[in-house]
Amino acid sequence: MAAGVIAPLVRKRVSTPPIVAQTVAFAAPLGLSVAMRRSRSRDVSVCALQMWAYLAAYKTPHDDQLAQRKRTRIDYPIAVDRVLGLGELPTVRLQRTIARWGPDGARWTVLDRILVWAHWMWFAVPHTALAYILFRHPRNFPRAAVMTYTVFDLGAVVYWLLPTAPPWYVSAAAENEHPEPASNGQCQAPIAPSGVAVRRMMVEYGEHFWGDSWGRLYSVFGGNPLAAMPSLHFGTSVMAALLLTEAEPLAGAVGWSYALGLGFALVYLGEHYVVDLIAGAALAIAVRRAGSLAGPVVKGAGRTVAALEARAQAP
């Protein structure tokens, strides 16, 4: 467990292949499951260790930025979104229609602020949904946690294999340039295929709202600008909505309201293409449907961990 906690911290300082550090990191939740008896505290701690390993998996592909950019896909999400947007990127269409710009720069409407905060809230939403299930429907928690974090982990696998640029990062025909994002996450020259600038409105508002603190905040929550396909913002929110719906209809309605609002925000703010959202939702639905097929395997693994725990905790 200790090795798993340390591995993400030293991944840039050791010469082992990244997959080795990630394997060690993902062993930490298993180690804790054996070292401690089952309790709510242990459940929460296991989830925290899982996310610690996931964050490293999410950020690691961007450790070598040059190698990642060489493998980055740019054109295919733009081509798909042009079809979905009837010839124009939905992000460009929405920003031109809704966003406001005055003589002194961006004019932040109430809708803009709500959508930006909906985006920022996502960092807590999947885990808050699991916490709600843990305390209100504890029998549902193990299955809900496995499904939620499976979406996270499978998404990270795609980020390693298929790095894909988001709308704000680069354009379809910006003379084949692959601009490097600045330290605050903003692209140096985000020109959209239609010739209209794709704004990264979340970053713009972050600089406006947080001032000098924004750079430090972004460095904590950012880490890989080329992790857009699938959208785990949307995929994990859809999974949370599905799981909350199974637990309680009212909680499910809240979950779906947030997920749909977030989906609109992600496209409007320039964070994701519509096709990224479709892929994220498809991943969540596939994981949920596969749950019944994988149930016996998961239960068998659970029994194995429980047996190891019993041996470790035996007097």
PDB file of C-alpha atoms in Angstrom:
ATOM      1  CA  MET A   1       0.000   0.000   0.000  1.00  0.00           C
ATOM      2  CA  ALA A   2       2.827   2.382   0.861  1.00  0.00           C
ATOM      3  CA  ALA A   3       4.538   1.650  -2.453  1.00  0.00           C
ATOM      4  CA  GLY A   4       1.291   2.386  -4.273  1.00  0.00           C
ATOM      5  CA  VAL A   5       0.958   5.770  -2.570  1.00  0.00           C
ATOM      6  CA  ILE A   6       4.556   6.709  -3.329  1.00  0.00           C
ATOM      7  CA  ALA A   7       4.678   5.488  -6.948  1.00  0.00           C
ATOM      8  CA  PRO A   8       2.768   8.442  -8.508  1.00  0.00           C
ATOM      9  CA  LEU A   9       4.995  10.908  -6.638  1.00  0.00           C
ATOM     10  CA  VAL A  10       8.245   9.456  -7.974  1.00  0.00           C
ATOM     11  CA  ARG A  11       7.102   8.441 -11.465  1.00  0.00           C
ATOM     12  CA  LYS A  12       9.145  11.229 -13.111  1.00  0.00           C
ATOM     13  CA  ARG A  13      12.276  10.399 -11.139  1.00  0.00           C
ATOM     14  CA  VAL A  14      12.588   6.692 -11.840  1.00  0.00           C
ATOM     15  CA  SER A  15      13.562   5.027 -15.086  1.00  0.00           C
ATOM     16  CA  THR A  16      10.988   2.250 -15.011  1.00  0.00           C
ATOM     17  CA  PRO A  17       8.326   2.155 -17.751  1.00  0.00           C
ATOM     18  CA  PRO A  18       5.174   4.121 -16.813  1.00  0.00           C
ATOM     19  CA  ILE A  19       3.091   0.947 -16.793  1.00  0.00           C
ATOM     20  CA  VAL A  20       5.175  -0.356 -13.873  1.00  0.00           C
ATOM     21  CA  ALA A  21       4.517   2.701 -11.723  1.00  0.00           C
ATOM     22  CA  GLN A  22       0.826   2.543 -12.591  1.00  0.00           C
ATOM     23  CA  THR A  23       0.573  -1.139 -11.692  1.00  0.00           C
ATOM     24  CA  VAL A  24       2.132  -0.415  -8.309  1.00  0.00           C
ATOM     25  CA  ALA A  25      -0.188   2.558  -7.793  1.00  0.00           C
ATOM     26  CA  PHE A  26      -3.320   0.556  -8.530  1.00  0.00           C
ATOM     27  CA  ALA A  27      -2.169  -2.125  -6.084  1.00  0.00           C
ATOM     28  CA  ALA A  28      -2.603   0.309  -3.187  1.00  0.00           C
ATOM     29  CA  PRO A  29      -6.407  -0.106  -2.883  1.00  0.00           C
ATOM     30  CA  LEU A  30      -5.944  -3.881  -2.846  1.00  0.00           C
ATOM     31  CA  GLY A  31      -3.277  -3.593  -0.163  1.00  0.00           C
ATOM     32  CA  LEU A  32      -5.520  -1.474   2.039  1.00  0.00           C
ATOM     33  CA  SER A  33      -8.395  -3.925   1.570  1.00  0.00           C
ATOM     34  CA  VAL A  34      -6.202  -6.665   2.999  1.00  0.00           C
ATOM     35  CA  ALA A  35      -4.598  -4.559   5.739  1.00  0.00           C
ATOM     36  CA  MET A  36      -7.856  -3.207   7.230  1.00  0.00           C
ATOM     37  CA  ARG A  37     -11.151  -4.770   8.171  1.00  0.00           C
ATOM     38  CA  ARG A  38     -14.176  -3.775   6.097  1.00  0.00           C
ATOM     39  CA  SER A  39     -15.777  -0.536   7.327  1.00  0.00           C
ATOM     40  CA  ARG A  40     -17.097   2.703   5.894  1.00  0.00           C
ATOM     41  CA  SER A  41     -13.758   4.331   6.609  1.00  0.00           C
ATOM     42  CA  ARG A  42     -11.959   1.637   4.673  1.00  0.00           C
ATOM     43  CA  ASP A  43     -14.402   1.929   1.769  1.00  0.00           C
ATOM     44  CA  VAL A  44     -13.777   5.674   1.556  1.00  0.00           C
ATOM     45  CA  SER A  45     -10.015   5.184   1.835  1.00  0.00           C
ATOM     46  CA  VAL A  46     -10.001   2.540  -0.917  1.00  0.00           C
ATOM     47  CA  CYS A  47     -11.871   4.944  -3.201  1.00  0.00           C
ATOM     48  CA  ALA A  48      -9.373   7.693  -2.396  1.00  0.00           C
ATOM     49  CA  LEU A  49      -6.430   5.429  -3.246  1.00  0.00           C
ATOM     50  CA  GLN A  50      -8.129   4.404  -6.487  1.00  0.00           C
ATOM     51  CA  MET A  51      -8.463   8.066  -7.488  1.00  0.00           C
ATOM     52  CA  TRP A  52      -4.861   8.742  -6.485  1.00  0.00           C
ATOM     53  CA  ALA A  53      -3.770   6.026  -8.913  1.00  0.00           C
ATOM     54  CA  TYR A  54      -6.193   7.305 -11.565  1.00  0.00           C
ATOM     55  CA  LEU A  55      -4.820  10.854 -11.355  1.00  0.00           C
ATOM     56  CA  ALA A  56      -1.348   9.541 -12.069  1.00  0.00           C
ATOM     57  CA  ALA A  57      -2.673   7.507 -15.002  1.00  0.00           C
ATOM     58  CA  TYR A  58      -4.445  10.626 -16.291  1.00  0.00           C
ATOM     59  CA  LYS A  59      -1.397  12.871 -16.029  1.00  0.00           C
ATOM     60  CA  THR A  60       1.402  10.475 -17.012  1.00  0.00           C
ATOM     61  CA  PRO A  61       0.890  10.619 -20.815  1.00  0.00           C
ATOM     62  CA  HIS A  62       1.574  14.366 -20.659  1.00  0.00           C
ATOM     63  CA  ASP A  63       4.882  13.925 -18.826  1.00  0.00           C
ATOM     64  CA  ASP A  64       6.560  13.655 -22.249  1.00  0.00           C
ATOM     65  CA  GLN A  65       4.694  16.458 -24.003  1.00  0.00           C
ATOM     66  CA  LEU A  66       6.540  16.229 -27.315  1.00  0.00           C
ATOM     67  CA  ALA A  67       5.917  12.504 -27.700  1.00  0.00           C
ATOM     68  CA  GLN A  68       2.275  12.965 -26.756  1.00  0.00           C
ATOM     69  CA  ARG A  69       1.720  15.770 -29.287  1.00  0.00           C
ATOM     70  CA  LYS A  70       3.149  13.613 -32.058  1.00  0.00           C
ATOM     71  CA  ARG A  71       0.455  11.013 -31.365  1.00  0.00           C
ATOM     72  CA  THR A  72      -2.390  13.453 -30.785  1.00  0.00           C
ATOM     73  CA  ARG A  73      -5.522  13.150 -32.923  1.00  0.00           C
ATOM     74  CA  ILE A  74      -7.001  16.472 -33.986  1.00  0.00           C
ATOM     75  CA  ASP A  75      -9.079  16.110 -37.123  1.00  0.00           C
ATOM     76  CA  TYR A  76     -11.559  13.299 -36.482  1.00  0.00           C
ATOM     77  CA  PRO A  77     -13.571  14.926 -33.638  1.00  0.00           C
ATOM     78  CA  ILE A  78     -13.788  18.137 -35.653  1.00  0.00           C
ATOM     79  CA  ALA A  79     -15.058  16.241 -38.697  1.00  0.00           C
ATOM     80  CA  VAL A  80     -17.705  14.462 -36.621  1.00  0.00           C
ATOM     81  CA  ASP A  81     -18.795  17.625 -34.829  1.00  0.00           C
ATOM     82  CA  ARG A  82     -19.113  19.487 -38.115  1.00  0.00           C
ATOM     83  CA  VAL A  83     -21.623  16.859 -39.181  1.00  0.00           C
ATOM     84  CA  LEU A  84     -23.439  17.032 -35.859  1.00  0.00           C
ATOM     85  CA  GLY A  85     -23.428  20.824 -36.038  1.00  0.00           C
ATOM     86  CA  LEU A  86     -24.745  20.890 -39.621  1.00  0.00           C
ATOM     87  CA  GLY A  87     -21.552  22.292 -41.054  1.00  0.00           C
ATOM     88  CA  GLU A  88     -20.254  24.243 -38.074  1.00  0.00           C
ATOM     89  CA  LEU A  89     -18.774  23.246 -34.750  1.00  0.00           C
ATOM     90  CA  PRO A  90     -21.458  23.379 -32.041  1.00  0.00           C
ATOM     91  CA  THR A  91     -18.945  25.096 -29.740  1.00  0.00           C
ATOM     92  CA  VAL A  92     -18.413  27.902 -32.256  1.00  0.00           C
ATOM     93  CA  ARG A  93     -22.128  28.258 -32.868  1.00  0.00           C
ATOM     94  CA  LEU A  94     -22.952  28.404 -29.158  1.00  0.00           C
ATOM     95  CA  GLN A  95     -20.203  30.844 -28.267  1.00  0.00           C
ATOM     96  CA  ARG A  96     -21.170  33.159 -31.102  1.00  0.00           C
ATOM     97  CA  THR A  97     -24.849  33.035 -30.113  1.00  0.00           C
ATOM     98  CA  ILE A  98     -24.682  33.171 -26.314  1.00  0.00           C
ATOM     99  CA  ALA A  99     -21.346  34.655 -25.220  1.00  0.00           C
ATOM    100  CA  ARG A 100     -21.070  38.413 -24.776  1.00  0.00           C
ATOM    101  CA  TRP A 101     -18.061  40.598 -25.483  1.00  0.00           C
ATOM    102  CA  GLY A 102     -17.764  44.288 -24.625  1.00  0.00           C
ATOM    103  CA  PRO A 103     -15.165  47.028 -25.160  1.00  0.00           C
ATOM    104  CA  ASP A 104     -13.312  45.904 -22.038  1.00  0.00           C
ATOM    105  CA  GLY A 105     -13.338  42.220 -22.884  1.00  0.00           C
ATOM    106  CA  ALA A 106     -15.617  39.349 -21.880  1.00  0.00           C
ATOM    107  CA  ARG A 107     -18.945  40.177 -20.277  1.00  0.00           C
ATOM    108  CA  TRP A 108     -19.823  37.397 -17.865  1.00  0.00           C
ATOM    109  CA  THR A 109     -23.542  36.729 -17.786  1.00  0.00           C
ATOM    110  CA  VAL A 110     -25.349  34.819 -15.043  1.00  0.00           C
ATOM    111  CA  LEU A 111     -25.608  31.846 -17.409  1.00  0.00           C
ATOM    112  CA  ASP A 112     -21.858  31.922 -18.040  1.00  0.00           C
ATOM    113  CA  ARG A 113     -21.122  31.869 -14.329  1.00  0.00           C
ATOM    114  CA  ILE A 114     -23.565  29.033 -13.668  1.00  0.00           C
ATOM    115  CA  LEU A 115     -22.073  26.913 -16.441  1.00  0.00           C
ATOM    116  CA  VAL A 116     -18.479  27.524 -15.340  1.00  0.00           C
ATOM    117  CA  TRP A 117     -19.322  26.596 -11.754  1.00  0.00           C
ATOM    118  CA  ALA A 118     -21.165  23.503 -12.986  1.00  0.00           C
ATOM    119  CA  HIS A 119     -17.905  22.511 -14.671  1.00  0.00           C
ATOM    120  CA  TRP A 120     -15.856  23.126 -11.521  1.00  0.00           C
ATOM    121  CA  MET A 121     -18.351  21.226  -9.364  1.00  0.00           C
ATOM    122  CA  TRP A 122     -17.735  18.088 -11.399  1.00  0.00           C
ATOM    123  CA  PHE A 123     -14.568  17.314  -9.436  1.00  0.00           C
ATOM    124  CA  ALA A 124     -16.788  16.445  -6.469  1.00  0.00           C
ATOM    125  CA  VAL A 125     -19.970  15.188  -8.140  1.00  0.00           C
ATOM    126  CA  PRO A 126     -19.163  11.494  -8.901  1.00  0.00           C
ATOM    127  CA  HIS A 127     -17.716  11.031  -5.414  1.00  0.00           C
ATOM    128  CA  THR A 128     -20.579  12.892  -3.747  1.00  0.00           C
ATOM    129  CA  ALA A 129     -23.028  10.583  -5.522  1.00  0.00           C
ATOM    130  CA  LEU A 130     -21.117   7.563  -4.207  1.00  0.00           C
ATOM    131  CA  ALA A 131     -21.074   9.050  -0.693  1.00  0.00           C
ATOM    132  CA  TYR A 132     -24.852   9.486  -0.887  1.00  0.00           C
ATOM    133  CA  ILE A 133     -25.265   5.853  -1.918  1.00  0.00           C
ATOM    134  CA  LEU A 134     -22.854   4.710   0.811  1.00  0.00           C
ATOM    135  CA  PHE A 135     -24.877   6.367   3.575  1.00  0.00           C
ATOM    136  CA  ARG A 136     -28.378   5.948   2.187  1.00  0.00           C
ATOM    137  CA  HIS A 137     -28.110   2.608   0.372  1.00  0.00           C
ATOM    138  CA  PRO A 138     -24.949   0.879   1.662  1.00  0.00           C
ATOM    139  CA  ARG A 139     -25.800  -2.430  -0.014  1.00  0.00           C
ATOM    140  CA  ASN A 140     -25.587  -0.723  -3.393  1.00  0.00           C
ATOM    141  CA  PHE A 141     -22.242   0.906  -2.666  1.00  0.00           C
ATOM    142  CA  PRO A 142     -19.736  -1.802  -3.725  1.00  0.00           C
ATOM    143  CA  ARG A 143     -21.353  -2.213  -7.144  1.00  0.00           C
ATOM    144  CA  ALA A 144     -21.747   1.561  -7.587  1.00  0.00           C
ATOM    145  CA  ALA A 145     -18.108   2.198  -6.682  1.00  0.00           C
ATOM    146  CA  VAL A 146     -16.810  -0.504  -9.027  1.00  0.00           C
ATOM    147  CA  MET A 147     -18.841   0.864 -11.937  1.00  0.00           C
ATOM    148  CA  THR A 148     -17.909   4.499 -11.313  1.00  0.00           C
ATOM    149  CA  TYR A 149     -14.197   3.880 -11.037  1.00  0.00           C
ATOM    150  CA  THR A 150     -14.225   1.480 -13.959  1.00  0.00           C
ATOM    151  CA  VAL A 151     -15.425   4.385 -16.104  1.00  0.00           C
ATOM    152  CA  PHE A 152     -12.559   6.511 -14.782  1.00  0.00           C
ATOM    153  CA  ASP A 153      -9.939   3.818 -15.382  1.00  0.00           C
ATOM    154  CA  LEU A 154     -11.082   2.782 -18.857  1.00  0.00           C
ATOM    155  CA  GLY A 155     -11.143   6.437 -19.855  1.00  0.00           C
ATOM    156  CA  ALA A 156      -7.548   6.781 -18.681  1.00  0.00           C
ATOM    157  CA  VAL A 157      -6.575   3.818 -20.865  1.00  0.00           C
ATOM    158  CA  VAL A 158      -7.961   5.651 -23.908  1.00  0.00           C
ATOM    159  CA  TYR A 159      -6.041   8.790 -22.918  1.00  0.00           C
ATOM    160  CA  TRP A 160      -2.838   6.745 -23.086  1.00  0.00           C
ATOM    161  CA  LEU A 161      -3.663   5.044 -26.383  1.00  0.00           C
ATOM    162  CA  LEU A 162      -5.539   7.778 -28.237  1.00  0.00           C
ATOM    163  CA  PRO A 163      -4.611  11.308 -27.055  1.00  0.00           C
ATOM    164  CA  THR A 164      -7.165  13.683 -28.571  1.00  0.00           C
ATOM    165  CA  ALA A 165      -7.252  17.479 -28.620  1.00  0.00           C
ATOM    166  CA  PRO A 166     -10.261  19.381 -27.225  1.00  0.00           C
ATOM    167  CA  PRO A 167     -11.910  22.290 -29.112  1.00  0.00           C
ATOM    168  CA  TRP A 168      -9.958  25.042 -27.376  1.00  0.00           C
ATOM    169  CA  TYR A 169      -6.586  23.422 -28.053  1.00  0.00           C
ATOM    170  CA  VAL A 170      -6.265  23.629 -31.800  1.00  0.00           C
ATOM    171  CA  SER A 171      -8.356  24.064 -34.946  1.00  0.00           C
ATOM    172  CA  ALA A 172      -9.135  21.888 -37.941  1.00  0.00           C
ATOM    173  CA  ALA A 173      -7.212  24.014 -40.408  1.00  0.00           C
ATOM    174  CA  ALA A 174      -4.936  26.226 -38.347  1.00  0.00           C
ATOM    175  CA  GLU A 175      -2.188  25.527 -40.887  1.00  0.00           C
ATOM    176  CA  ASN A 176      -1.507  22.180 -39.197  1.00  0.00           C
ATOM    177  CA  GLU A 177      -0.073  23.925 -36.136  1.00  0.00           C
ATOM    178  CA  HIS A 178      -0.093  22.088 -32.809  1.00  0.00           C
ATOM    179  CA  PRO A 179       0.165  24.907 -30.266  1.00  0.00           C
ATOM    180  CA  GLU A 180       1.529  24.212 -26.822  1.00  0.00           C
ATOM    181  CA  PRO A 181      -0.809  25.230 -23.979  1.00  0.00           C
ATOM    182  CA  ALA A 182       0.408  27.891 -21.602  1.00  0.00           C
ATOM    183  CA  SER A 183       0.822  27.156 -17.897  1.00  0.00           C
ATOM    184  CA  ASN A 184      -2.739  28.302 -17.218  1.00  0.00           C
ATOM    185  CA  GLY A 185      -4.139  25.787 -19.701  1.00  0.00           C
ATOM    186  CA  GLN A 186      -4.980  28.312 -22.421  1.00  0.00           C
ATOM    187  CA  CYS A 187      -3.944  27.602 -25.994  1.00  0.00           C
ATOM    188  CA  GLN A 188      -1.629  30.114 -27.652  1.00  0.00           C
ATOM    189  CA  ALA A 189      -3.626  30.276 -30.874  1.00  0.00           C
ATOM    190  CA  PRO A 190      -6.984  28.476 -30.681  1.00  0.00           C
ATOM    191  CA  ILE A 191      -8.445  29.292 -34.104  1.00  0.00           C
ATOM    192  CA  ALA A 192     -11.569  27.370 -35.047  1.00  0.00           C
ATOM    193  CA  PRO A 193     -12.140  25.820 -38.488  1.00  0.00           C
ATOM    194  CA  SER A 194     -14.610  28.558 -39.365  1.00  0.00           C
ATOM    195  CA  GLY A 195     -12.047  31.236 -38.586  1.00  0.00           C
ATOM    196  CA  VAL A 196     -13.786  32.174 -35.330  1.00  0.00           C
ATOM    197  CA  ALA A 197     -11.675  31.922 -32.182  1.00  0.00           C
ATOM    198  CA  VAL A 198     -12.669  29.083 -29.878  1.00  0.00           C
ATOM    199  CA  ARG A 199     -12.556  30.549 -26.412  1.00  0.00           C
ATOM    200  CA  ARG A 200     -11.706  28.471 -23.376  1.00  0.00           C
ATOM    201  CA  MET A 201     -14.210  30.306 -21.255  1.00  0.00           C
ATOM    202  CA  MET A 202     -13.613  28.306 -18.083  1.00  0.00           C
ATOM    203  CA  VAL A 203      -9.996  29.489 -17.984  1.00  0.00           C
ATOM    204  CA  GLU A 204     -10.932  33.059 -18.900  1.00  0.00           C
ATOM    205  CA  TYR A 205     -13.456  33.223 -16.076  1.00  0.00           C
ATOM    206  CA  GLY A 206     -11.059  31.476 -13.700  1.00  0.00           C
ATOM    207  CA  GLU A 207      -8.476  34.190 -14.256  1.00  0.00           C
ATOM    208  CA  HIS A 208     -11.185  36.820 -13.807  1.00  0.00           C
ATOM    209  CA  PHE A 209     -12.666  35.295 -10.632  1.00  0.00           C
ATOM    210  CA  TRP A 210      -9.605  33.875  -8.855  1.00  0.00           C
ATOM    211  CA  GLY A 211      -7.017  36.410  -9.988  1.00  0.00           C
ATOM    212  CA  ASP A 212      -3.441  35.505  -9.104  1.00  0.00           C
ATOM    213  CA  SER A 213      -4.577  32.276  -7.404  1.00  0.00           C
ATOM    214  CA  TRP A 214      -5.859  30.783 -10.639  1.00  0.00           C
ATOM    215  CA  GLY A 215      -2.508  29.454 -11.838  1.00  0.00           C
ATOM    216  CA  ARG A 216      -1.998  27.428  -8.646  1.00  0.00           C
ATOM    217  CA  LEU A 217      -5.552  26.097  -8.733  1.00  0.00           C
ATOM    218  CA  TYR A 218      -5.264  25.036 -12.356  1.00  0.00           C
ATOM    219  CA  SER A 219      -1.952  23.283 -11.739  1.00  0.00           C
ATOM    220  CA  VAL A 220      -3.674  21.085  -9.126  1.00  0.00           C
ATOM    221  CA  PHE A 221      -6.724  20.104 -11.174  1.00  0.00           C
ATOM    222  CA  GLY A 222      -5.187  20.187 -14.660  1.00  0.00           C
ATOM    223  CA  GLY A 223      -2.343  18.075 -15.907  1.00  0.00           C
ATOM    224  CA  ASN A 224      -3.218  16.663 -19.326  1.00  0.00           C
ATOM    225  CA  PRO A 225      -4.833  18.964 -21.911  1.00  0.00           C
ATOM    226  CA  LEU A 226      -4.953  16.141 -24.473  1.00  0.00           C
ATOM    227  CA  ALA A 227      -7.333  13.919 -22.509  1.00  0.00           C
ATOM    228  CA  ALA A 228     -10.584  14.812 -24.210  1.00  0.00           C
ATOM    229  CA  MET A 229     -11.863  11.570 -25.748  1.00  0.00           C
ATOM    230  CA  PRO A 230     -13.965  10.214 -24.138  1.00  0.00           C
ATOM    231  CA  SER A 231     -15.268  12.973 -21.878  1.00  0.00           C
ATOM    232  CA  LEU A 232     -14.998  11.570 -18.372  1.00  0.00           C
ATOM    233  CA  HIS A 233     -16.640  14.731 -17.094  1.00  0.00           C
ATOM    234  CA  PHE A 234     -19.781  13.626 -18.886  1.00  0.00           C
ATOM    235  CA  GLY A 235     -19.302   9.861 -18.662  1.00  0.00           C
ATOM    236  CA  THR A 236     -18.888   9.768 -14.892  1.00  0.00           C
ATOM    237  CA  SER A 237     -21.791  12.211 -14.464  1.00  0.00           C
ATOM    238  CA  VAL A 238     -24.008   9.938 -16.560  1.00  0.00           C
ATOM    239  CA  MET A 239     -22.912   6.969 -14.462  1.00  0.00           C
ATOM    240  CA  ALA A 240     -23.710   8.913 -11.272  1.00  0.00           C
ATOM    241  CA  ALA A 241     -27.169   9.732 -12.659  1.00  0.00           C
ATOM    242  CA  LEU A 242     -27.799   6.084 -13.561  1.00  0.00           C
ATOM    243  CA  LEU A 243     -26.753   4.851 -10.125  1.00  0.00           C
ATOM    244  CA  LEU A 244     -28.736   7.523  -8.288  1.00  0.00           C
ATOM    245  CA  THR A 245     -31.800   6.659 -10.370  1.00  0.00           C
ATOM    246  CA  GLU A 246     -31.493   3.039  -9.270  1.00  0.00           C
ATOM    247  CA  ALA A 247     -31.338   4.188  -5.651  1.00  0.00           C
ATOM    248  CA  GLU A 248     -34.048   6.876  -5.563  1.00  0.00           C
ATOM    249  CA  PRO A 249     -36.079   8.568  -8.321  1.00  0.00           C
ATOM    250  CA  LEU A 250     -35.650  12.057  -6.826  1.00  0.00           C
ATOM    251  CA  ALA A 251     -31.892  11.634  -6.475  1.00  0.00           C
ATOM    252  CA  GLY A 252     -31.804  10.336 -10.029  1.00  0.00           C
ATOM    253  CA  ALA A 253     -33.664  13.419 -11.293  1.00  0.00           C
ATOM    254  CA  VAL A 254     -31.074  15.633  -9.609  1.00  0.00           C
ATOM    255  CA  GLY A 255     -28.275  13.551 -11.134  1.00  0.00           C
ATOM    256  CA  TRP A 256     -29.708  13.737 -14.645  1.00  0.00           C
ATOM    257  CA  SER A 257     -30.361  17.481 -14.363  1.00  0.00           C
ATOM    258  CA  TYR A 258     -26.734  18.032 -13.454  1.00  0.00           C
ATOM    259  CA  ALA A 259     -25.383  15.669 -16.139  1.00  0.00           C
ATOM    260  CA  LEU A 260     -27.362  17.315 -18.931  1.00  0.00           C
ATOM    261  CA  GLY A 261     -26.488  20.805 -17.730  1.00  0.00           C
ATOM    262  CA  LEU A 262     -22.825  19.846 -17.533  1.00  0.00           C
ATOM    263  CA  GLY A 263     -22.929  18.411 -21.051  1.00  0.00           C
ATOM    264  CA  PHE A 264     -24.183  21.730 -22.403  1.00  0.00           C
ATOM    265  CA  ALA A 265     -21.549  23.592 -20.384  1.00  0.00           C
ATOM    266  CA  LEU A 266     -18.685  21.429 -21.650  1.00  0.00           C
ATOM    267  CA  VAL A 267     -19.546  22.154 -25.283  1.00  0.00           C
ATOM    268  CA  TYR A 268     -20.351  25.844 -24.807  1.00  0.00           C
ATOM    269  CA  LEU A 269     -17.245  26.567 -22.714  1.00  0.00           C
ATOM    270  CA  GLY A 270     -14.983  24.942 -25.304  1.00  0.00           C
ATOM    271  CA  GLU A 271     -13.883  22.026 -23.135  1.00  0.00           C
ATOM    272  CA  HIS A 272     -15.229  19.148 -25.242  1.00  0.00           C
ATOM    273  CA  TYR A 273     -16.639  18.296 -28.633  1.00  0.00           C
ATOM    274  CA  VAL A 274     -20.114  16.809 -28.766  1.00  0.00           C
ATOM    275  CA  VAL A 275     -18.591  13.527 -29.957  1.00  0.00           C
ATOM    276  CA  ASP A 276     -16.487  13.442 -26.761  1.00  0.00           C
ATOM    277  CA  LEU A 277     -19.715  13.564 -24.755  1.00  0.00           C
ATOM    278  CA  ILE A 278     -21.296  10.830 -26.850  1.00  0.00           C
ATOM    279  CA  ALA A 279     -18.265   8.606 -26.269  1.00  0.00           C
ATOM    280  CA  GLY A 280     -18.307   9.338 -22.524  1.00  0.00           C
ATOM    281  CA  ALA A 281     -21.996   8.461 -22.235  1.00  0.00           C
ATOM    282  CA  ALA A 282     -21.489   5.314 -24.320  1.00  0.00           C
ATOM    283  CA  LEU A 283     -18.653   4.239 -22.007  1.00  0.00           C
ATOM    284  CA  ALA A 284     -20.829   4.700 -18.920  1.00  0.00           C
ATOM    285  CA  ILE A 285     -23.743   2.781 -20.424  1.00  0.00           C
ATOM    286  CA  ALA A 286     -21.454  -0.018 -21.630  1.00  0.00           C
ATOM    287  CA  VAL A 287     -19.893  -0.399 -18.185  1.00  0.00           C
ATOM    288  CA  ARG A 288     -23.324  -0.540 -16.567  1.00  0.00           C
ATOM    289  CA  ARG A 289     -24.595  -3.143 -19.023  1.00  0.00           C
ATOM    290  CA  ALA A 290     -21.424  -5.191 -18.682  1.00  0.00           C
ATOM    291  CA  GLY A 291     -21.878  -5.206 -14.916  1.00  0.00           C
ATOM    292  CA  SER A 292     -24.271  -8.143 -15.032  1.00  0.00           C
ATOM    293  CA  LEU A 293     -21.864 -10.138 -17.197  1.00  0.00           C
ATOM    294  CA  ALA A 294     -18.848  -9.299 -15.069  1.00  0.00           C
ATOM    295  CA  GLY A 295     -20.735  -9.752 -11.799  1.00  0.00           C
ATOM    296  CA  PRO A 296     -19.540 -13.314 -11.108  1.00  0.00           C
ATOM    297  CA  VAL A 297     -15.925 -12.338 -11.799  1.00  0.00           C
ATOM    298  CA  VAL A 298     -16.136  -9.279  -9.543  1.00  0.00           C
ATOM    299  CA  LYS A 299     -17.783 -11.293  -6.773  1.00  0.00           C
ATOM    300  CA  GLY A 300     -15.084 -13.940  -7.083  1.00  0.00           C
ATOM    301  CA  ALA A 301     -12.381 -11.304  -6.788  1.00  0.00           C
ATOM    302  CA  GLY A 302     -14.185  -9.880  -3.772  1.00  0.00           C
ATOM    303  CA  ARG A 303     -14.243 -13.280  -2.092  1.00  0.00           C
ATOM    304  CA  THR A 304     -10.518 -13.662  -2.726  1.00  0.00           C
ATOM    305  CA  VAL A 305      -9.765 -10.276  -1.158  1.00  0.00           C
ATOM    306  CA  ALA A 306     -12.043 -11.119   1.783  1.00  0.00           C
ATOM    307  CA  ALA A 307     -10.170 -14.390   2.320  1.00  0.00           C
ATOM    308  CA  LEU A 308      -6.824 -12.564   2.291  1.00  0.00           C
ATOM    309  CA  GLU A 309      -8.230  -9.997   4.694  1.00  0.00           C
ATOM    310  CA  ALA A 310      -9.412 -12.739   7.041  1.00  0.00           C
ATOM    311  CA  ARG A 311      -5.978 -14.345   7.065  1.00  0.00           C
ATOM    312  CA  ALA A 312      -4.252 -11.017   7.644  1.00  0.00           C
ATOM    313  CA  GLN A 313      -6.602 -10.079  10.467  1.00  0.00           C
ATOM    314  CA  ALA A 314      -6.606 -13.491  12.153  1.00  0.00           C
ATOM    315  CA  PRO A 315      -5.404 -13.335  15.796  1.00  0.00           C
TER     316      PRO A 315
END
